[in-house]
PDB file of C-alpha atoms in Angstrom:
ATOM      1  CA  MET U   1       7.859  -0.427  14.097  1.00 57.00           C
ATOM      2  CA  PHE U   2       5.146   2.459  14.533  1.00 60.00           C
ATOM      3  CA  GLY U   3       4.683   5.554  14.593  1.00 65.00           C
ATOM      4  CA  PRO U   4       5.244   8.674  11.533  1.00 68.00           C
ATOM      5  CA  VAL U   5       8.418   8.298   9.402  1.00 65.00           C
ATOM      6  CA  LYS U   6      10.940  11.108   8.780  1.00 64.00           C
ATOM      7  CA  TRP U   7      11.963  11.874   5.883  1.00 54.00           C
ATOM      8  CA  THR U   8      15.194  12.818   4.543  1.00 47.00           C
ATOM      9  CA  CYS U   9      16.711  13.674   1.553  1.00 54.00           C
ATOM     10  CA  VAL U  10      19.395  11.509  -1.230  1.00 54.00           C
ATOM     11  CA  PRO U  11      20.596  12.332  -4.414  1.00 51.00           C
ATOM     12  CA  ALA U  12      19.046  10.052  -6.422  1.00 59.00           C
ATOM     13  CA  CYS U  13      17.081   6.609  -6.804  1.00 71.00           C
ATOM     14  CA  PRO U  14      18.791   3.745  -4.874  1.00 84.00           C
ATOM     15  CA  GLY U  15      19.463   0.648  -5.465  1.00 90.00           C
ATOM     16  CA  LEU U  16      17.220  -2.039  -4.240  1.00 94.00           C
ATOM     17  CA  GLN U  17      18.869  -4.909  -2.703  1.00 94.00           C
ATOM     18  CA  PHE U  18      17.611  -8.326  -2.769  1.00 93.00           C
ATOM     19  CA  ASN U  19      17.260  -8.032   1.256  1.00 95.00           C
ATOM     20  CA  GLU U  20      15.438  -4.944   1.228  1.00 96.00           C
ATOM     21  CA  ILE U  21      11.866  -3.668   0.437  1.00 96.00           C
ATOM     22  CA  HIS U  22      10.995  -0.124  -0.899  1.00 94.00           C
ATOM     23  CA  VAL U  23       7.815   1.757   0.420  1.00 94.00           C
ATOM     24  CA  TRP U  24       7.634   4.689  -1.578  1.00 93.00           C
ATOM     25  CA  LEU U  25       5.079   7.460  -0.394  1.00 92.00           C
ATOM     26  CA  SER U  26       3.713  10.212  -3.608  1.00 90.00           C
ATOM     27  CA  LYS U  27       0.835  12.428  -3.006  1.00 91.00           C
ATOM     28  CA  LEU U  28      -1.690  12.832  -5.200  1.00 95.00           C
ATOM     29  CA  SER U  29      -2.632  16.767  -5.339  1.00 93.00           C
ATOM     30  CA  VAL U  30      -0.430  17.836  -8.208  1.00 92.00           C
ATOM     31  CA  SER U  31      -0.208  20.931 -10.619  1.00 93.00           C
ATOM     32  CA  ALA U  32      -1.617  20.650 -13.640  1.00 95.00           C
ATOM     33  CA  SER U  33       1.752  20.993 -15.135  1.00 94.00           C
ATOM     34  CA  ALA U  34       3.133  17.927 -13.464  1.00 93.00           C
ATOM     35  CA  LEU U  35      -0.639  15.805 -14.036  1.00 96.00           C
ATOM     36  CA  SER U  36      -0.443  16.341 -17.743  1.00 96.00           C
ATOM     37  CA  LEU U  37       3.655  15.255 -17.964  1.00 95.00           C
ATOM     38  CA  LEU U  38       1.936  11.782 -15.980  1.00 95.00           C
ATOM     39  CA  ARG U  39      -0.671  11.659 -18.092  1.00 96.00           C
ATOM     40  CA  GLU U  40       1.493  10.794 -20.505  1.00 96.00           C
ATOM     41  CA  CYS U  41       3.186   8.447 -18.688  1.00 95.00           C
ATOM     42  CA  LEU U  42       0.214   5.570 -19.552  1.00 97.00           C
ATOM     43  CA  THR U  43      -1.074   3.290 -21.911  1.00 96.00           C
ATOM     44  CA  ALA U  44      -4.487   4.201 -24.301  1.00 96.00           C
ATOM     45  CA  GLU U  45      -6.344   1.615 -22.007  1.00 95.00           C
ATOM     46  CA  GLU U  46      -4.943   3.582 -18.312  1.00 96.00           C
ATOM     47  CA  LYS U  47      -6.466   6.779 -20.144  1.00 97.00           C
ATOM     48  CA  GLU U  48      -9.458   5.163 -20.708  1.00 97.00           C
ATOM     49  CA  ARG U  49      -9.886   3.707 -16.937  1.00 96.00           C
ATOM     50  CA  ALA U  50      -9.528   7.026 -16.324  1.00 97.00           C
ATOM     51  CA  ALA U  51     -11.497   8.714 -18.324  1.00 97.00           C
ATOM     52  CA  ARG U  52     -14.732   6.784 -16.988  1.00 97.00           C
ATOM     53  CA  PHE U  53     -14.230   8.353 -13.533  1.00 97.00           C
ATOM     54  CA  HIS U  54     -17.104  11.110 -13.469  1.00 95.00           C
ATOM     55  CA  LEU U  55     -15.479  13.451 -10.681  1.00 96.00           C
ATOM     56  CA  ASP U  56     -12.652  15.315 -11.810  1.00 96.00           C
ATOM     57  CA  ARG U  57     -10.437  14.846  -8.421  1.00 96.00           C
ATOM     58  CA  ASP U  58     -10.572  10.997  -8.824  1.00 97.00           C
ATOM     59  CA  ARG U  59      -9.772  10.628 -12.014  1.00 97.00           C
ATOM     60  CA  ASN U  60      -6.759  13.616 -11.247  1.00 97.00           C
ATOM     61  CA  ARG U  61      -5.738  10.781  -8.537  1.00 97.00           C
ATOM     62  CA  PHE U  62      -5.886   8.101 -10.771  1.00 97.00           C
ATOM     63  CA  VAL U  63      -3.351   9.811 -12.930  1.00 97.00           C
ATOM     64  CA  ALA U  64      -1.225  10.717 -10.482  1.00 96.00           C
ATOM     65  CA  ALA U  65      -0.824   7.523  -9.022  1.00 96.00           C
ATOM     66  CA  ARG U  66      -0.389   5.762 -12.307  1.00 96.00           C
ATOM     67  CA  GLY U  67       2.268   8.042 -14.114  1.00 96.00           C
ATOM     68  CA  THR U  68       4.068   7.751 -10.326  1.00 94.00           C
ATOM     69  CA  LEU U  69       4.004   3.893 -10.388  1.00 95.00           C
ATOM     70  CA  ARG U  70       5.108   3.829 -14.281  1.00 95.00           C
ATOM     71  CA  ASN U  71       7.714   6.735 -13.400  1.00 92.00           C
ATOM     72  CA  ILE U  72       8.895   4.914 -10.007  1.00 92.00           C
ATOM     73  CA  LEU U  73       9.055   1.346 -11.587  1.00 93.00           C
ATOM     74  CA  ALA U  74      10.993   2.768 -15.166  1.00 91.00           C
ATOM     75  CA  GLN U  75      13.280   4.059 -12.605  1.00 89.00           C
ATOM     76  CA  TYR U  76      14.686   0.690 -10.954  1.00 90.00           C
ATOM     77  CA  LEU U  77      14.213  -0.769 -14.283  1.00 89.00           C
ATOM     78  CA  GLY U  78      16.152   1.194 -16.138  1.00 87.00           C
ATOM     79  CA  GLN U  79      13.162   1.445 -19.131  1.00 88.00           C
ATOM     80  CA  GLY U  80      10.613   4.268 -20.679  1.00 92.00           C
ATOM     81  CA  PRO U  81       7.362   4.241 -18.258  1.00 94.00           C
ATOM     82  CA  LEU U  82       5.622   2.561 -21.492  1.00 95.00           C
ATOM     83  CA  GLN U  83       7.997   0.421 -22.221  1.00 93.00           C
ATOM     84  CA  LEU U  84       7.053  -1.517 -18.702  1.00 92.00           C
ATOM     85  CA  GLN U  85       4.107  -3.735 -19.374  1.00 90.00           C
ATOM     86  CA  ILE U  86       1.453  -4.179 -16.399  1.00 90.00           C
ATOM     87  CA  SER U  87      -0.882  -7.224 -16.336  1.00 87.00           C
ATOM     88  CA  TYR U  88      -2.934  -8.348 -13.678  1.00 83.00           C
ATOM     89  CA  GLY U  89      -3.604 -11.458 -11.920  1.00 79.00           C
ATOM     90  CA  ALA U  90      -7.022 -13.472 -11.395  1.00 72.00           C
ATOM     91  CA  GLU U  91      -7.948 -10.711  -8.606  1.00 75.00           C
ATOM     92  CA  GLY U  92      -7.501  -8.038 -10.307  1.00 78.00           C
ATOM     93  CA  LYS U  93      -3.744  -7.527  -9.060  1.00 83.00           C
ATOM     94  CA  PRO U  94      -0.892  -5.996 -10.829  1.00 87.00           C
ATOM     95  CA  ALA U  95       2.248  -7.431 -11.755  1.00 90.00           C
ATOM     96  CA  LEU U  96       5.009  -6.573 -14.537  1.00 90.00           C
ATOM     97  CA  ALA U  97       4.614  -9.415 -17.343  1.00 75.00           C
ATOM     98  CA  LEU U  98       6.974 -11.752 -17.208  1.00 64.00           C
ATOM     99  CA  ASP U  99       8.318 -10.214 -21.017  1.00 50.00           C
ATOM    100  CA  SER U 100       9.153  -6.708 -19.931  1.00 50.00           C
ATOM    101  CA  THR U 101      12.045  -7.243 -18.452  1.00 49.00           C
ATOM    102  CA  GLY U 102      14.619  -9.932 -17.453  1.00 58.00           C
ATOM    103  CA  LYS U 103      14.543  -9.376 -13.483  1.00 65.00           C
ATOM    104  CA  SER U 104      11.254 -10.069 -10.854  1.00 86.00           C
ATOM    105  CA  LEU U 105      10.538  -6.920  -9.398  1.00 93.00           C
ATOM    106  CA  SER U 106       7.471  -7.322  -7.077  1.00 95.00           C
ATOM    107  CA  PHE U 107       5.728  -4.334  -6.019  1.00 96.00           C
ATOM    108  CA  ASN U 108       2.354  -3.851  -4.485  1.00 97.00           C
ATOM    109  CA  LEU U 109      -0.413   0.034  -4.653  1.00 97.00           C
ATOM    110  CA  SER U 110      -1.688   1.698  -2.288  1.00 97.00           C
ATOM    111  CA  HIS U 111      -4.125   5.104  -1.852  1.00 96.00           C
ATOM    112  CA  SER U 112      -6.305   6.578   0.253  1.00 97.00           C
ATOM    113  CA  GLU U 113      -7.768   9.961  -0.391  1.00 95.00           C
ATOM    114  CA  ASP U 114      -4.480  12.564  -0.874  1.00 95.00           C
ATOM    115  CA  ILE U 115      -1.375   9.461  -0.457  1.00 95.00           C
ATOM    116  CA  ALA U 116      -0.682   6.519  -2.572  1.00 96.00           C
ATOM    117  CA  LEU U 117       2.420   3.757  -1.649  1.00 96.00           C
ATOM    118  CA  LEU U 118       4.074   1.723  -3.560  1.00 96.00           C
ATOM    119  CA  ALA U 119       5.917  -1.334  -1.733  1.00 97.00           C
ATOM    120  CA  LEU U 120       8.259  -2.827  -4.378  1.00 95.00           C
ATOM    121  CA  GLY U 121      11.612  -5.568  -3.535  1.00 96.00           C
ATOM    122  CA  TRP U 122      13.142  -8.605  -6.348  1.00 93.00           C
ATOM    123  CA  ASP U 123      11.251 -12.310  -6.091  1.00 90.00           C
ATOM    124  CA  ARG U 124       8.868 -11.360  -3.615  1.00 92.00           C
ATOM    125  CA  ASN U 125       5.005 -11.254  -2.917  1.00 95.00           C
ATOM    126  CA  ILE U 126       4.307  -7.691  -1.736  1.00 97.00           C
ATOM    127  CA  GLY U 127       1.064  -6.691  -0.239  1.00 97.00           C
ATOM    128  CA  ILE U 128       0.217  -2.652   1.035  1.00 98.00           C
ATOM    129  CA  ASP U 129      -2.559  -0.768   2.339  1.00 98.00           C
ATOM    130  CA  VAL U 130      -3.106   2.275   3.500  1.00 98.00           C
ATOM    131  CA  GLU U 131      -6.306   3.927   5.156  1.00 98.00           C
ATOM    132  CA  ARG U 132      -7.724   7.145   5.421  1.00 97.00           C
ATOM    133  CA  ILE U 133      -9.471   6.666  10.203  1.00 97.00           C
ATOM    134  CA  ARG U 134     -13.100   8.168   9.446  1.00 96.00           C
ATOM    135  CA  THR U 135     -15.170   8.506  12.189  1.00 94.00           C
ATOM    136  CA  ASP U 136     -18.386   8.061   9.712  1.00 94.00           C
ATOM    137  CA  ILE U 137     -18.926   4.805   9.596  1.00 94.00           C
ATOM    138  CA  GLU U 138     -20.311   1.461  10.971  1.00 96.00           C
ATOM    139  CA  TYR U 139     -17.222   0.586  12.081  1.00 96.00           C
ATOM    140  CA  GLU U 140     -18.556  -1.978  14.712  1.00 95.00           C
ATOM    141  CA  ASP U 141     -20.615  -3.702  12.048  1.00 97.00           C
ATOM    142  CA  ILE U 142     -17.906  -3.935   9.126  1.00 97.00           C
ATOM    143  CA  ALA U 143     -15.646  -5.927  12.268  1.00 98.00           C
ATOM    144  CA  ARG U 144     -18.784  -7.708  13.122  1.00 97.00           C
ATOM    145  CA  SER U 145     -18.925  -9.182   9.780  1.00 95.00           C
ATOM    146  CA  HIS U 146     -15.842  -9.378   8.796  1.00 95.00           C
ATOM    147  CA  PHE U 147     -12.922 -10.206  12.010  1.00 98.00           C
ATOM    148  CA  SER U 148     -12.268 -12.529  13.902  1.00 97.00           C
ATOM    149  CA  THR U 149     -13.621 -13.437  17.231  1.00 97.00           C
ATOM    150  CA  GLY U 150     -10.226 -12.856  19.180  1.00 98.00           C
ATOM    151  CA  GLU U 151     -10.299  -9.447  17.069  1.00 98.00           C
ATOM    152  CA  LEU U 152     -13.214  -8.778  17.898  1.00 98.00           C
ATOM    153  CA  MET U 153     -12.543  -9.419  21.389  1.00 98.00           C
ATOM    154  CA  SER U 154      -9.430  -7.352  21.001  1.00 98.00           C
ATOM    155  CA  LEU U 155     -11.397  -4.783  19.475  1.00 98.00           C
ATOM    156  CA  ARG U 156     -14.268  -3.845  22.504  1.00 97.00           C
ATOM    157  CA  ALA U 157     -10.964  -4.537  25.022  1.00 98.00           C
ATOM    158  CA  LEU U 158      -9.729  -0.975  23.605  1.00 98.00           C
ATOM    159  CA  PRO U 159     -10.687   1.914  25.987  1.00 98.00           C
ATOM    160  CA  PRO U 160     -13.693   3.921  23.414  1.00 96.00           C
ATOM    161  CA  GLN U 161     -11.615   6.297  22.373  1.00 96.00           C
ATOM    162  CA  ASP U 162      -8.966   4.069  21.140  1.00 97.00           C
ATOM    163  CA  ARG U 163     -11.624   1.768  19.091  1.00 97.00           C
ATOM    164  CA  VAL U 164     -11.878   3.802  16.278  1.00 98.00           C
ATOM    165  CA  GLU U 165      -7.886   3.658  15.443  1.00 97.00           C
ATOM    166  CA  GLY U 166      -8.230  -0.395  16.216  1.00 98.00           C
ATOM    167  CA  PHE U 167     -10.582  -1.020  13.652  1.00 98.00           C
ATOM    168  CA  PHE U 168      -8.353   0.244  10.687  1.00 98.00           C
ATOM    169  CA  LEU U 169      -4.840  -0.735  12.428  1.00 98.00           C
ATOM    170  CA  ALA U 170      -6.285  -3.984  12.413  1.00 98.00           C
ATOM    171  CA  TRP U 171      -8.048  -3.090   8.585  1.00 98.00           C
ATOM    172  CA  THR U 172      -4.870  -2.311   6.743  1.00 98.00           C
ATOM    173  CA  ARG U 173      -3.241  -4.892   8.097  1.00 98.00           C
ATOM    174  CA  LYS U 174      -6.101  -7.712   7.196  1.00 97.00           C
ATOM    175  CA  GLU U 175      -6.333  -5.841   3.508  1.00 96.00           C
ATOM    176  CA  ALA U 176      -1.919  -6.106   3.281  1.00 97.00           C
ATOM    177  CA  TYR U 177      -1.565  -9.388   3.826  1.00 97.00           C
ATOM    178  CA  LEU U 178      -4.748 -10.028   1.550  1.00 96.00           C
ATOM    179  CA  LYS U 179      -2.822  -8.104  -1.325  1.00 95.00           C
ATOM    180  CA  ALA U 180       0.473 -10.093  -0.456  1.00 96.00           C
ATOM    181  CA  ARG U 181      -1.711 -13.667  -1.428  1.00 94.00           C
ATOM    182  CA  GLY U 182      -2.948 -12.637  -4.088  1.00 90.00           C
ATOM    183  CA  ASN U 183      -5.897 -14.315  -4.004  1.00 81.00           C
ATOM    184  CA  GLY U 184      -7.999 -12.364  -1.452  1.00 69.00           C
ATOM    185  CA  LEU U 185     -11.388 -13.670  -2.451  1.00 69.00           C
ATOM    186  CA  GLN U 186     -10.163 -16.454  -1.190  1.00 84.00           C
ATOM    187  CA  VAL U 187      -9.390 -15.838   2.472  1.00 91.00           C
ATOM    188  CA  PRO U 188     -11.793 -15.383   4.502  1.00 93.00           C
ATOM    189  CA  LEU U 189     -11.036 -12.251   6.490  1.00 95.00           C
ATOM    190  CA  ASP U 190     -11.764 -13.864   9.643  1.00 95.00           C
ATOM    191  CA  SER U 191      -9.310 -16.804   9.076  1.00 96.00           C
ATOM    192  CA  PHE U 192      -6.324 -15.364  10.660  1.00 97.00           C
ATOM    193  CA  ASP U 193      -5.402 -12.485  13.248  1.00 98.00           C
ATOM    194  CA  VAL U 194      -4.076  -9.130  13.898  1.00 98.00           C
ATOM    195  CA  ASN U 195      -3.196  -7.041  16.425  1.00 98.00           C
ATOM    196  CA  LEU U 196      -4.485  -4.118  16.302  1.00 98.00           C
ATOM    197  CA  LYS U 197      -3.923  -1.784  19.754  1.00 97.00           C
ATOM    198  CA  PRO U 198      -2.498   1.145  19.127  1.00 96.00           C
ATOM    199  CA  GLY U 199       1.243   1.853  19.764  1.00 94.00           C
ATOM    200  CA  GLU U 200       2.298  -1.960  19.379  1.00 96.00           C
ATOM    201  CA  PRO U 201       3.908  -3.382  16.725  1.00 96.00           C
ATOM    202  CA  ALA U 202       2.049  -4.936  13.674  1.00 97.00           C
ATOM    203  CA  ARG U 203       2.259  -8.790  13.827  1.00 98.00           C
ATOM    204  CA  PHE U 204      -0.061 -12.249  12.756  1.00 98.00           C
ATOM    205  CA  VAL U 205      -1.324 -13.174  15.700  1.00 98.00           C
ATOM    206  CA  ARG U 206      -3.042 -16.739  14.339  1.00 97.00           C
ATOM    207  CA  GLY U 207      -3.090 -18.195  11.501  1.00 97.00           C
ATOM    208  CA  VAL U 208      -0.719 -16.751   8.988  1.00 97.00           C
ATOM    209  CA  ASP U 209       2.565 -19.534   8.079  1.00 96.00           C
ATOM    210  CA  SER U 210       5.790 -18.091   9.590  1.00 96.00           C
ATOM    211  CA  GLN U 211       7.294 -17.270   6.040  1.00 97.00           C
ATOM    212  CA  TRP U 212       4.836 -14.190   5.624  1.00 98.00           C
ATOM    213  CA  GLN U 213       5.725 -10.928   7.685  1.00 98.00           C
ATOM    214  CA  ILE U 214       4.442  -7.938   8.686  1.00 98.00           C
ATOM    215  CA  VAL U 215       5.198  -4.067   9.308  1.00 97.00           C
ATOM    216  CA  GLY U 216       3.332  -1.556   9.929  1.00 97.00           C
ATOM    217  CA  TRP U 217       3.409   2.552  10.563  1.00 95.00           C
ATOM    218  CA  LEU U 218       1.525   5.406  10.737  1.00 94.00           C
ATOM    219  CA  VAL U 219       2.408   7.204   7.406  1.00 93.00           C
ATOM    220  CA  GLU U 220       0.700  10.805   8.837  1.00 89.00           C
ATOM    221  CA  LEU U 221      -1.321  11.337  11.822  1.00 90.00           C
ATOM    222  CA  GLY U 222      -5.156   9.580  11.062  1.00 94.00           C
ATOM    223  CA  TYR U 223      -3.237   7.277   7.835  1.00 96.00           C
ATOM    224  CA  PRO U 224      -2.055   4.048   8.788  1.00 97.00           C
ATOM    225  CA  ALA U 225      -0.356   1.611   6.649  1.00 97.00           C
ATOM    226  CA  ALA U 226       0.732  -1.760   6.366  1.00 98.00           C
ATOM    227  CA  LEU U 227       2.681  -3.708   4.663  1.00 98.00           C
ATOM    228  CA  VAL U 228       3.870  -8.266   4.201  1.00 98.00           C
ATOM    229  CA  TYR U 229       5.556  -9.893   2.058  1.00 98.00           C
ATOM    230  CA  ASP U 230       6.697 -13.531   2.440  1.00 97.00           C
ATOM    231  CA  GLY U 231      10.752 -14.197   2.904  1.00 95.00           C
ATOM    232  CA  THR U 232      13.142 -13.605   5.450  1.00 94.00           C
ATOM    233  CA  PRO U 233      12.606 -10.515   7.501  1.00 95.00           C
ATOM    234  CA  SER U 234      14.570  -7.964   5.696  1.00 96.00           C
ATOM    235  CA  HIS U 235      15.366  -3.780   5.777  1.00 94.00           C
ATOM    236  CA  VAL U 236      12.067  -1.765   4.431  1.00 94.00           C
ATOM    237  CA  ARG U 237      13.291   1.990   2.782  1.00 92.00           C
ATOM    238  CA  PHE U 238      10.831   4.751   2.983  1.00 91.00           C
ATOM    239  CA  PHE U 239      11.225   7.513   0.471  1.00 90.00           C
ATOM    240  CA  THR U 240       9.060  10.404  -0.460  1.00 85.00           C
ATOM    241  CA  LEU U 241       9.239  12.016  -3.959  1.00 76.00           C
ATOM    242  CA  ALA U 242      10.870  15.448  -3.818  1.00 66.00           C
ATOM    243  CA  ARG U 243      10.866  18.434  -5.823  1.00 53.00           C
ATOM    244  CA  ASN U 244      14.509  17.953  -7.219  1.00 48.00           C
ATOM    245  CA  GLY U 245      14.883  14.062  -7.056  1.00 52.00           C
ATOM    246  CA  PHE U 246      15.042  11.269  -4.093  1.00 56.00           C
ATOM    247  CA  SER U 247      13.730  11.246   0.101  1.00 56.00           C
ATOM    248  CA  ASP U 248      14.515   8.768   1.921  1.00 57.00           C
ATOM    249  CA  ALA U 249      13.520   7.735   5.611  1.00 57.00           C
ATOM    250  CA  ASP U 250      15.382   5.050   7.095  1.00 49.00           C
TER     251      ASP U 250
END
């Protein structure tokens, strides 16, 4: 899979099967009334974190992302948003606390500017990443510092007009893998390879066990994303929040 996803409507929150991964798209620019409702879904600690942002834009995006996360998780688990106990691992990866539910629902969240993605699955290690393609960064210097020799060669082999996109395709795929592992600081970015040619399905090239699966797509033009999870290949379904319910894209 690679390219934009087509969205269609479904009438209610879908059931999550054990052989499925669900990916949710949410826009973080919401009305003042919606933002107020989402803020009420946050814990006191999350409200304190939000208050530390200096810019209103960043504060509001945090509230929208965290409130939406709690609302979606609550839908799947049949609980209230404030009933969910979210804990954080040594590397900062969020997870539902073991005593908050009898089911093991795994999830991971990523956002870039106004776009947020949430991935969910049962009894999985999951990582997701989305980035906006930017031309105002020294991507070649970053690649030399963090990419493997093979990835650098692949990047330089691309036509010049494709190299910025290739860099961000690789970056999202590598970040999603580290987030799925949950021990990112212990895995050097140059210790494994991903492909990065625009238009090709995402895949691992070197240094990753076969238990790990990877999927890449464009959320919309200029926003590549990647999903990594462990276990057998599963059906990935894509959803987006709608005004009066949910939307689905298979």
